[in-house]
Amino acid sequence: MPIAPGQPPDPLRPYAHQLSNPGFDAVRQKTWKIQTMRGYEVLDYDIAQQMCVDPRLDSIGPDCYRNLGASEQVMWYATQASLPMFVGERHDRIRRALQRGFTRRRIDSLRPQMRSVATRLIDAFADRDPFDLLADFSTICPLEVLSALVGVPAQDVDRFGAWTIDLGLLARFPLEPHMARIDAAITGLCANPANSSDAAIDSRARASSAP
């Protein structure tokens, strides 16, 4: 990949596809961080591990999105609908409720559907050469199975998939250029915020874990 004008040189680029290389090790011995075309990268495992648990570097949560000028819809999602952003007892309580929907019995009951979806997608490759395994199988198969697991109607799976992709834009910086798509995704996934209350989550988890 060529480096665009104004981007810093990437000293790791020659070693990008190798697990171990003397040149990479030499760079790592000189410094624990380096600036590349991807931004700053941490080369020391122990330092990276410490940074992962340092609350000062937390990049996900209501405060982060508030500081980025997030919309009212995004702030509702961050405080009321996104389990990874919850803390303490509320997080643990909702996680326990959701786990009841992912029991061994529940997953086993979906295995025929998993096989059916996988077989249908693979059979479609017979008339296509070439085909894109990632786009035509690896993306669609888990989406259809997970949609069935949480009760998304078959006719809504494509829209559900598009919304979840747009929700991933929450990881972009700056956030503002993507705000309209994120807001639309949140509206589509959670048309009525009351449906995502703690009690409703618990109720749906209990229902999905029933025989």
PDB file of C-alpha atoms in Angstrom:
ATOM      1  CA  MET A   1       0.000   0.000   0.000  1.00  0.00           C
ATOM      2  CA  PRO A   2       1.577   3.336  -1.011  1.00  0.00           C
ATOM      3  CA  ILE A   3       2.021   5.948   1.688  1.00  0.00           C
ATOM      4  CA  ALA A   4      -0.017   9.085   1.056  1.00  0.00           C
ATOM      5  CA  PRO A   5       1.739  12.470   1.113  1.00  0.00           C
ATOM      6  CA  GLY A   6       2.101  13.761   4.649  1.00  0.00           C
ATOM      7  CA  GLN A   7       1.941  10.308   6.263  1.00  0.00           C
ATOM      8  CA  PRO A   8       4.905   9.202   8.385  1.00  0.00           C
ATOM      9  CA  PRO A   9       7.083   6.394   7.038  1.00  0.00           C
ATOM     10  CA  ASP A  10       6.174   2.956   8.309  1.00  0.00           C
ATOM     11  CA  PRO A  11       9.292   1.161   9.592  1.00  0.00           C
ATOM     12  CA  LEU A  12       7.228  -1.965  10.357  1.00  0.00           C
ATOM     13  CA  ARG A  13       5.840  -2.272   6.842  1.00  0.00           C
ATOM     14  CA  PRO A  14       8.539  -4.668   5.524  1.00  0.00           C
ATOM     15  CA  TYR A  15       7.715  -7.077   8.348  1.00  0.00           C
ATOM     16  CA  ALA A  16       3.910  -6.782   8.313  1.00  0.00           C
ATOM     17  CA  HIS A  17       3.292 -10.336   7.081  1.00  0.00           C
ATOM     18  CA  GLN A  18       5.843 -12.112   9.255  1.00  0.00           C
ATOM     19  CA  LEU A  19       5.324 -13.334  12.804  1.00  0.00           C
ATOM     20  CA  SER A  20       8.988 -12.923  13.721  1.00  0.00           C
ATOM     21  CA  ASN A  21      11.764 -11.014  12.030  1.00  0.00           C
ATOM     22  CA  PRO A  22      15.159  -9.720  13.202  1.00  0.00           C
ATOM     23  CA  GLY A  23      14.366  -6.302  11.764  1.00  0.00           C
ATOM     24  CA  PHE A  24      11.098  -6.092  13.689  1.00  0.00           C
ATOM     25  CA  ASP A  25      12.834  -7.203  16.881  1.00  0.00           C
ATOM     26  CA  ALA A  26      15.492  -4.542  16.371  1.00  0.00           C
ATOM     27  CA  VAL A  27      12.840  -1.827  16.127  1.00  0.00           C
ATOM     28  CA  ARG A  28      11.101  -3.146  19.234  1.00  0.00           C
ATOM     29  CA  GLN A  29      14.343  -3.137  21.244  1.00  0.00           C
ATOM     30  CA  LYS A  30      14.881   0.555  20.527  1.00  0.00           C
ATOM     31  CA  THR A  31      11.445   1.843  21.537  1.00  0.00           C
ATOM     32  CA  TRP A  32       8.162   0.663  23.076  1.00  0.00           C
ATOM     33  CA  LYS A  33       6.053   2.769  20.677  1.00  0.00           C
ATOM     34  CA  ILE A  34       6.345   3.906  17.105  1.00  0.00           C
ATOM     35  CA  GLN A  35       4.403   6.111  14.701  1.00  0.00           C
ATOM     36  CA  THR A  36       3.347   4.431  11.478  1.00  0.00           C
ATOM     37  CA  MET A  37       0.827   5.113   8.731  1.00  0.00           C
ATOM     38  CA  ARG A  38      -1.806   3.607  11.055  1.00  0.00           C
ATOM     39  CA  GLY A  39      -0.996   5.985  13.917  1.00  0.00           C
ATOM     40  CA  TYR A  40       0.900   5.166  17.103  1.00  0.00           C
ATOM     41  CA  GLU A  41       1.542   1.474  17.740  1.00  0.00           C
ATOM     42  CA  VAL A  42       2.718  -0.126  20.985  1.00  0.00           C
ATOM     43  CA  LEU A  43       5.441  -2.740  20.519  1.00  0.00           C
ATOM     44  CA  ASP A  44       5.963  -3.876  24.099  1.00  0.00           C
ATOM     45  CA  TYR A  45       3.536  -6.574  25.284  1.00  0.00           C
ATOM     46  CA  ASP A  46       3.755  -5.706  28.992  1.00  0.00           C
ATOM     47  CA  ILE A  47       3.092  -2.016  28.343  1.00  0.00           C
ATOM     48  CA  ALA A  48       0.209  -2.865  26.005  1.00  0.00           C
ATOM     49  CA  GLN A  49      -1.294  -5.078  28.705  1.00  0.00           C
ATOM     50  CA  GLN A  50      -1.091  -2.253  31.260  1.00  0.00           C
ATOM     51  CA  MET A  51      -2.659   0.205  28.816  1.00  0.00           C
ATOM     52  CA  CYS A  52      -5.581  -2.145  28.208  1.00  0.00           C
ATOM     53  CA  VAL A  53      -6.640  -1.895  31.871  1.00  0.00           C
ATOM     54  CA  ASP A  54      -5.733   1.753  32.479  1.00  0.00           C
ATOM     55  CA  PRO A  55      -9.019   3.654  33.029  1.00  0.00           C
ATOM     56  CA  ARG A  56      -7.401   6.841  31.708  1.00  0.00           C
ATOM     57  CA  LEU A  57      -7.249   5.239  28.266  1.00  0.00           C
ATOM     58  CA  ASP A  58     -10.826   4.013  28.207  1.00  0.00           C
ATOM     59  CA  SER A  59     -12.101   4.858  24.736  1.00  0.00           C
ATOM     60  CA  ILE A  60     -15.609   3.470  25.013  1.00  0.00           C
ATOM     61  CA  GLY A  61     -18.371   4.772  27.198  1.00  0.00           C
ATOM     62  CA  PRO A  62     -20.787   7.647  27.651  1.00  0.00           C
ATOM     63  CA  ASP A  63     -18.089  10.171  28.572  1.00  0.00           C
ATOM     64  CA  CYS A  64     -16.099   9.345  25.448  1.00  0.00           C
ATOM     65  CA  TYR A  65     -19.096   9.883  23.167  1.00  0.00           C
ATOM     66  CA  ARG A  66     -20.177  12.994  25.053  1.00  0.00           C
ATOM     67  CA  ASN A  67     -16.735  14.502  24.491  1.00  0.00           C
ATOM     68  CA  LEU A  68     -17.003  13.666  20.782  1.00  0.00           C
ATOM     69  CA  GLY A  69     -20.238  15.661  20.528  1.00  0.00           C
ATOM     70  CA  ALA A  70     -22.461  12.624  20.106  1.00  0.00           C
ATOM     71  CA  SER A  71     -26.144  13.013  19.293  1.00  0.00           C
ATOM     72  CA  GLU A  72     -28.931  12.502  21.802  1.00  0.00           C
ATOM     73  CA  GLN A  73     -29.654   9.145  20.158  1.00  0.00           C
ATOM     74  CA  VAL A  74     -26.055   7.970  20.590  1.00  0.00           C
ATOM     75  CA  MET A  75     -26.020   9.096  24.212  1.00  0.00           C
ATOM     76  CA  TRP A  76     -29.230   7.151  24.838  1.00  0.00           C
ATOM     77  CA  TYR A  77     -27.588   4.072  23.299  1.00  0.00           C
ATOM     78  CA  ALA A  78     -24.432   4.523  25.391  1.00  0.00           C
ATOM     79  CA  THR A  79     -26.311   4.859  28.666  1.00  0.00           C
ATOM     80  CA  GLN A  80     -29.364   2.634  28.145  1.00  0.00           C
ATOM     81  CA  ALA A  81     -28.760   0.007  25.449  1.00  0.00           C
ATOM     82  CA  SER A  82     -25.099  -0.995  25.183  1.00  0.00           C
ATOM     83  CA  LEU A  83     -24.159  -3.687  27.696  1.00  0.00           C
ATOM     84  CA  PRO A  84     -20.347  -3.219  27.352  1.00  0.00           C
ATOM     85  CA  MET A  85     -20.795   0.376  28.534  1.00  0.00           C
ATOM     86  CA  PHE A  86     -22.699  -0.588  31.679  1.00  0.00           C
ATOM     87  CA  VAL A  87     -20.802  -0.958  34.921  1.00  0.00           C
ATOM     88  CA  GLY A  88     -21.324  -2.665  38.250  1.00  0.00           C
ATOM     89  CA  GLU A  89     -24.442  -4.496  39.345  1.00  0.00           C
ATOM     90  CA  ARG A  90     -26.557  -3.437  36.364  1.00  0.00           C
ATOM     91  CA  HIS A  91     -24.041  -4.921  33.914  1.00  0.00           C
ATOM     92  CA  ASP A  92     -23.800  -8.180  35.849  1.00  0.00           C
ATOM     93  CA  ARG A  93     -27.572  -8.534  36.220  1.00  0.00           C
ATOM     94  CA  ILE A  94     -28.327  -8.004  32.522  1.00  0.00           C
ATOM     95  CA  ARG A  95     -25.429 -10.207  31.448  1.00  0.00           C
ATOM     96  CA  ARG A  96     -26.765 -13.039  33.586  1.00  0.00           C
ATOM     97  CA  ALA A  97     -30.197 -12.602  32.007  1.00  0.00           C
ATOM     98  CA  LEU A  98     -28.783 -12.633  28.481  1.00  0.00           C
ATOM     99  CA  GLN A  99     -26.698 -15.724  29.171  1.00  0.00           C
ATOM    100  CA  ARG A 100     -29.915 -17.665  29.720  1.00  0.00           C
ATOM    101  CA  GLY A 101     -30.611 -17.161  26.007  1.00  0.00           C
ATOM    102  CA  PHE A 102     -27.294 -18.806  25.080  1.00  0.00           C
ATOM    103  CA  THR A 103     -27.600 -22.101  26.911  1.00  0.00           C
ATOM    104  CA  ARG A 104     -26.224 -25.318  25.426  1.00  0.00           C
ATOM    105  CA  ARG A 105     -29.776 -26.557  24.836  1.00  0.00           C
ATOM    106  CA  ARG A 106     -30.728 -23.358  23.025  1.00  0.00           C
ATOM    107  CA  ILE A 107     -27.642 -23.470  20.790  1.00  0.00           C
ATOM    108  CA  ASP A 108     -28.126 -27.166  20.030  1.00  0.00           C
ATOM    109  CA  SER A 109     -31.701 -26.476  18.982  1.00  0.00           C
ATOM    110  CA  LEU A 110     -30.387 -24.067  16.339  1.00  0.00           C
ATOM    111  CA  ARG A 111     -27.842 -26.474  14.841  1.00  0.00           C
ATOM    112  CA  PRO A 112     -30.204 -27.747  12.120  1.00  0.00           C
ATOM    113  CA  GLN A 113     -30.797 -24.131  11.095  1.00  0.00           C
ATOM    114  CA  MET A 114     -27.046 -23.430  11.162  1.00  0.00           C
ATOM    115  CA  ARG A 115     -26.459 -26.371   8.803  1.00  0.00           C
ATOM    116  CA  SER A 116     -29.350 -25.334   6.583  1.00  0.00           C
ATOM    117  CA  VAL A 117     -28.070 -21.770   6.217  1.00  0.00           C
ATOM    118  CA  ALA A 118     -24.482 -22.933   5.609  1.00  0.00           C
ATOM    119  CA  THR A 119     -25.576 -25.508   3.016  1.00  0.00           C
ATOM    120  CA  ARG A 120     -27.766 -23.003   1.146  1.00  0.00           C
ATOM    121  CA  LEU A 121     -24.989 -20.419   0.961  1.00  0.00           C
ATOM    122  CA  ILE A 122     -22.355 -22.943  -0.133  1.00  0.00           C
ATOM    123  CA  ASP A 123     -24.646 -24.475  -2.751  1.00  0.00           C
ATOM    124  CA  ALA A 124     -25.049 -21.024  -4.278  1.00  0.00           C
ATOM    125  CA  PHE A 125     -21.316 -20.978  -5.050  1.00  0.00           C
ATOM    126  CA  ALA A 126     -21.799 -23.721  -7.670  1.00  0.00           C
ATOM    127  CA  ASP A 127     -23.056 -21.150 -10.190  1.00  0.00           C
ATOM    128  CA  ARG A 128     -20.573 -18.432  -9.277  1.00  0.00           C
ATOM    129  CA  ASP A 129     -16.927 -18.272 -10.259  1.00  0.00           C
ATOM    130  CA  PRO A 130     -15.259 -16.504  -8.666  1.00  0.00           C
ATOM    131  CA  PHE A 131     -17.103 -15.906  -5.400  1.00  0.00           C
ATOM    132  CA  ASP A 132     -16.286 -13.890  -2.305  1.00  0.00           C
ATOM    133  CA  LEU A 133     -16.148 -16.223   0.712  1.00  0.00           C
ATOM    134  CA  LEU A 134     -16.100 -13.342   3.195  1.00  0.00           C
ATOM    135  CA  ALA A 135     -18.980 -11.359   1.718  1.00  0.00           C
ATOM    136  CA  ASP A 136     -21.085 -14.293   0.495  1.00  0.00           C
ATOM    137  CA  PHE A 137     -20.648 -16.673   3.414  1.00  0.00           C
ATOM    138  CA  SER A 138     -18.685 -15.481   6.469  1.00  0.00           C
ATOM    139  CA  THR A 139     -20.756 -12.305   6.785  1.00  0.00           C
ATOM    140  CA  ILE A 140     -24.193 -13.735   5.990  1.00  0.00           C
ATOM    141  CA  CYS A 141     -24.112 -17.064   7.845  1.00  0.00           C
ATOM    142  CA  PRO A 142     -23.560 -15.783  11.409  1.00  0.00           C
ATOM    143  CA  LEU A 143     -25.930 -12.871  10.765  1.00  0.00           C
ATOM    144  CA  GLU A 144     -28.797 -15.199   9.809  1.00  0.00           C
ATOM    145  CA  VAL A 145     -28.123 -17.591  12.696  1.00  0.00           C
ATOM    146  CA  LEU A 146     -27.816 -14.863  15.330  1.00  0.00           C
ATOM    147  CA  SER A 147     -30.931 -13.171  13.966  1.00  0.00           C
ATOM    148  CA  ALA A 148     -32.828 -16.417  14.483  1.00  0.00           C
ATOM    149  CA  LEU A 149     -31.397 -16.706  17.987  1.00  0.00           C
ATOM    150  CA  VAL A 150     -32.679 -13.289  19.060  1.00  0.00           C
ATOM    151  CA  GLY A 151     -35.952 -13.534  17.172  1.00  0.00           C
ATOM    152  CA  VAL A 152     -35.402 -11.224  14.192  1.00  0.00           C
ATOM    153  CA  PRO A 153     -38.013 -12.032  11.490  1.00  0.00           C
ATOM    154  CA  ALA A 154     -36.487 -13.511   8.329  1.00  0.00           C
ATOM    155  CA  GLN A 155     -37.730 -10.588   6.228  1.00  0.00           C
ATOM    156  CA  ASP A 156     -35.844  -8.146   8.447  1.00  0.00           C
ATOM    157  CA  VAL A 157     -32.442  -9.890   8.505  1.00  0.00           C
ATOM    158  CA  ASP A 158     -30.925  -7.774   5.714  1.00  0.00           C
ATOM    159  CA  ARG A 159     -31.991  -4.542   7.383  1.00  0.00           C
ATOM    160  CA  PHE A 160     -30.785  -5.833  10.744  1.00  0.00           C
ATOM    161  CA  GLY A 161     -27.393  -6.589   9.190  1.00  0.00           C
ATOM    162  CA  ALA A 162     -27.117  -3.135   7.629  1.00  0.00           C
ATOM    163  CA  TRP A 163     -27.989  -1.492  10.947  1.00  0.00           C
ATOM    164  CA  THR A 164     -25.400  -3.490  12.873  1.00  0.00           C
ATOM    165  CA  ILE A 165     -22.727  -2.504  10.335  1.00  0.00           C
ATOM    166  CA  ASP A 166     -23.679   1.158  10.687  1.00  0.00           C
ATOM    167  CA  LEU A 167     -23.607   0.826  14.469  1.00  0.00           C
ATOM    168  CA  GLY A 168     -19.961  -0.159  14.092  1.00  0.00           C
ATOM    169  CA  LEU A 169     -19.316   3.404  12.936  1.00  0.00           C
ATOM    170  CA  LEU A 170     -19.323   4.317  16.636  1.00  0.00           C
ATOM    171  CA  ALA A 171     -15.655   3.308  16.546  1.00  0.00           C
ATOM    172  CA  ARG A 172     -14.799   5.946  13.924  1.00  0.00           C
ATOM    173  CA  PHE A 173     -13.078   9.226  14.657  1.00  0.00           C
ATOM    174  CA  PRO A 174     -14.251  11.865  14.155  1.00  0.00           C
ATOM    175  CA  LEU A 175     -17.780  10.735  14.859  1.00  0.00           C
ATOM    176  CA  GLU A 176     -19.714  13.623  13.359  1.00  0.00           C
ATOM    177  CA  PRO A 177     -19.559  12.599   9.648  1.00  0.00           C
ATOM    178  CA  HIS A 178     -21.209   9.265  10.527  1.00  0.00           C
ATOM    179  CA  MET A 179     -23.766  10.515  13.038  1.00  0.00           C
ATOM    180  CA  ALA A 180     -26.795  10.382  10.733  1.00  0.00           C
ATOM    181  CA  ARG A 181     -26.179   6.727   9.797  1.00  0.00           C
ATOM    182  CA  ILE A 182     -25.542   5.774  13.429  1.00  0.00           C
ATOM    183  CA  ASP A 183     -28.714   7.522  14.580  1.00  0.00           C
ATOM    184  CA  ALA A 184     -30.738   5.759  11.884  1.00  0.00           C
ATOM    185  CA  ALA A 185     -29.274   2.394  12.908  1.00  0.00           C
ATOM    186  CA  ILE A 186     -30.118   2.935  16.572  1.00  0.00           C
ATOM    187  CA  THR A 187     -33.641   3.990  15.630  1.00  0.00           C
ATOM    188  CA  GLY A 188     -34.055   0.887  13.488  1.00  0.00           C
ATOM    189  CA  LEU A 189     -32.624  -1.541  16.039  1.00  0.00           C
ATOM    190  CA  CYS A 190     -34.411   0.002  19.012  1.00  0.00           C
ATOM    191  CA  ALA A 191     -37.485   1.658  17.542  1.00  0.00           C
ATOM    192  CA  ASN A 192     -38.975   2.056  20.995  1.00  0.00           C
ATOM    193  CA  PRO A 193     -36.404   2.695  23.757  1.00  0.00           C
ATOM    194  CA  ALA A 194     -38.879   1.305  26.290  1.00  0.00           C
ATOM    195  CA  ASN A 195     -38.467  -2.090  24.618  1.00  0.00           C
ATOM    196  CA  SER A 196     -34.825  -2.089  25.696  1.00  0.00           C
ATOM    197  CA  SER A 197     -35.486  -1.488  29.366  1.00  0.00           C
ATOM    198  CA  ASP A 198     -33.774  -3.769  31.844  1.00  0.00           C
ATOM    199  CA  ALA A 199     -37.036  -5.577  32.572  1.00  0.00           C
ATOM    200  CA  ALA A 200     -37.726  -6.130  28.872  1.00  0.00           C
ATOM    201  CA  ILE A 201     -34.229  -7.518  28.300  1.00  0.00           C
ATOM    202  CA  ASP A 202     -34.675  -9.925  31.170  1.00  0.00           C
ATOM    203  CA  SER A 203     -38.101 -10.966  29.880  1.00  0.00           C
ATOM    204  CA  ARG A 204     -36.845 -11.636  26.336  1.00  0.00           C
ATOM    205  CA  ALA A 205     -33.849 -13.580  27.636  1.00  0.00           C
ATOM    206  CA  ARG A 206     -36.155 -15.823  29.700  1.00  0.00           C
ATOM    207  CA  ALA A 207     -38.414 -16.372  26.694  1.00  0.00           C
ATOM    208  CA  SER A 208     -35.551 -17.275  24.372  1.00  0.00           C
ATOM    209  CA  SER A 209     -34.185 -19.814  26.827  1.00  0.00           C
ATOM    210  CA  ALA A 210     -37.498 -21.652  27.087  1.00  0.00           C
ATOM    211  CA  PRO A 211     -37.748 -25.058  25.334  1.00  0.00           C
TER     212      PRO A 211
END
